[in-house]
PDB file of C-alpha atoms in Angstrom:
ATOM      1  CA  UNK A 729      89.959  83.380  92.549  1.00  0.00           C
ATOM      2  CA  UNK A 730      92.028  85.569  90.246  1.00  0.00           C
ATOM      3  CA  UNK A 731      94.499  82.736  89.675  1.00  0.00           C
ATOM      4  CA  UNK A 732      91.637  80.373  88.821  1.00  0.00           C
ATOM      5  CA  UNK A 733      90.486  82.934  86.252  1.00  0.00           C
ATOM      6  CA  UNK A 734      93.969  82.645  84.748  1.00  0.00           C
ATOM      7  CA  UNK A 735      94.795  86.324  85.149  1.00  0.00           C
ATOM      8  CA  UNK A 736      98.414  87.294  84.625  1.00  0.00           C
ATOM      9  CA  UNK A 737     100.580  88.504  87.474  1.00  0.00           C
ATOM     10  CA  UNK A 738     100.436  92.032  86.030  1.00  0.00           C
ATOM     11  CA  UNK A 739      96.629  91.972  85.916  1.00  0.00           C
ATOM     12  CA  UNK A 740      96.439  90.829  89.535  1.00  0.00           C
ATOM     13  CA  UNK A 741      98.852  93.585  90.568  1.00  0.00           C
ATOM     14  CA  UNK A 742      96.756  96.165  88.691  1.00  0.00           C
ATOM     15  CA  UNK A 743      93.569  95.002  90.436  1.00  0.00           C
ATOM     16  CA  UNK A 744      95.256  95.188  93.827  1.00  0.00           C
ATOM     17  CA  UNK A 745      96.560  98.682  93.044  1.00  0.00           C
ATOM     18  CA  UNK A 746      93.081  99.832  92.017  1.00  0.00           C
ATOM     19  CA  UNK A 747      91.597  98.474  95.247  1.00  0.00           C
ATOM     20  CA  UNK A 748      94.238 100.167  97.385  1.00  0.00           C
ATOM     21  CA  UNK A 749      93.825 103.438  95.498  1.00  0.00           C
ATOM     22  CA  UNK A 750      90.046 103.454  95.860  1.00  0.00           C
ATOM     23  CA  UNK A 751      89.663 102.107  99.379  1.00  0.00           C
ATOM     24  CA  UNK A 752      92.885 102.190 101.371  1.00  0.00           C
ATOM     25  CA  UNK A 753      94.663 105.425 100.544  1.00  0.00           C
ATOM     26  CA  UNK A 754      91.866 107.555 101.956  1.00  0.00           C
ATOM     27  CA  UNK A 755      91.638 109.722  98.856  1.00  0.00           C
ATOM     28  CA  UNK A 756      88.442 111.562  97.959  1.00  0.00           C
ATOM     29  CA  UNK A 757      86.632 109.892  95.064  1.00  0.00           C
ATOM     30  CA  UNK A 758      87.671 112.469  92.481  1.00  0.00           C
ATOM     31  CA  UNK A 759      91.349 112.217  93.456  1.00  0.00           C
ATOM     32  CA  UNK A 760      91.236 108.415  93.401  1.00  0.00           C
ATOM     33  CA  UNK A 761      89.630 108.443  89.959  1.00  0.00           C
ATOM     34  CA  UNK A 762      92.286 110.862  88.717  1.00  0.00           C
ATOM     35  CA  UNK A 763      95.008 108.516  90.017  1.00  0.00           C
ATOM     36  CA  UNK A 764      93.356 105.671  88.095  1.00  0.00           C
ATOM     37  CA  UNK A 765      93.166 107.773  84.939  1.00  0.00           C
ATOM     38  CA  UNK A 766      96.922 108.394  85.151  1.00  0.00           C
ATOM     39  CA  UNK A 767      97.467 104.638  84.755  1.00  0.00           C
ATOM     40  CA  UNK A 768      94.599 103.999  82.336  1.00  0.00           C
ATOM     41  CA  UNK A 769      97.077 102.947  79.642  1.00  0.00           C
ATOM     42  CA  UNK A 770      96.961  99.535  81.360  1.00  0.00           C
ATOM     43  CA  UNK A 771      93.909  97.606  80.079  1.00  0.00           C
ATOM     44  CA  UNK A 772      92.716  96.307  83.461  1.00  0.00           C
ATOM     45  CA  UNK A 773      92.829  99.773  85.015  1.00  0.00           C
ATOM     46  CA  UNK A 774      91.128 101.279  81.957  1.00  0.00           C
ATOM     47  CA  UNK A 775      88.217  98.867  82.542  1.00  0.00           C
ATOM     48  CA  UNK A 776      87.810 100.170  86.086  1.00  0.00           C
ATOM     49  CA  UNK A 777      87.953 103.791  84.934  1.00  0.00           C
ATOM     50  CA  UNK A 778      85.298 103.131  82.280  1.00  0.00           C
ATOM     51  CA  UNK A 779      83.074 101.363  84.821  1.00  0.00           C
ATOM     52  CA  UNK A 780      83.351 104.183  87.352  1.00  0.00           C
ATOM     53  CA  UNK A 781      82.684 106.847  84.740  1.00  0.00           C
ATOM     54  CA  UNK A 782      79.556 105.007  83.515  1.00  0.00           C
ATOM     55  CA  UNK A 783      78.256 104.480  87.038  1.00  0.00           C
ATOM     56  CA  UNK A 784      75.196 106.528  87.900  1.00  0.00           C
ATOM     57  CA  UNK A 785      75.293 105.689  91.595  1.00  0.00           C
ATOM     58  CA  UNK A 786      79.001 106.028  92.292  1.00  0.00           C
ATOM     59  CA  UNK A 787      81.082 103.739  94.471  1.00  0.00           C
ATOM     60  CA  UNK A 788      80.836 102.851  98.110  1.00  0.00           C
ATOM     61  CA  UNK A 789      83.463 104.832  99.990  1.00  0.00           C
ATOM     62  CA  UNK A 790      86.141 103.069 101.959  1.00  0.00           C
ATOM     63  CA  UNK A 791      86.266 102.888 105.737  1.00  0.00           C
ATOM     64  CA  UNK A 792      88.968 105.544 105.864  1.00  0.00           C
ATOM     65  CA  UNK A 793      86.661 108.091 104.239  1.00  0.00           C
ATOM     66  CA  UNK A 794      83.802 107.181 106.573  1.00  0.00           C
ATOM     67  CA  UNK A 795      86.067 107.489 109.596  1.00  0.00           C
ATOM     68  CA  UNK A 796      87.348 110.871 108.369  1.00  0.00           C
ATOM     69  CA  UNK A 797      83.795 112.168 108.061  1.00  0.00           C
ATOM     70  CA  UNK A 798      82.981 111.088 111.595  1.00  0.00           C
ATOM     71  CA  UNK A 799      85.997 112.934 112.988  1.00  0.00           C
ATOM     72  CA  UNK A 800      85.028 116.253 111.388  1.00  0.00           C
TER      73      UNK A 800
END
């Protein structure tokens, strides 16, 4: 789908990095958002940061975070 939207290779890589940072690394939400902010000089990542910061309801946590909660 991203290729059909004519996104550049760099944009696709940024989106994949954001996804992995938010949902696969198992970071708490605040740490994941901080990691995104560190790369917010890239336009695609800056869009995600702005969206998350505007969100009133937050984001759905990844499976790793849910699993961690169940273990504790």
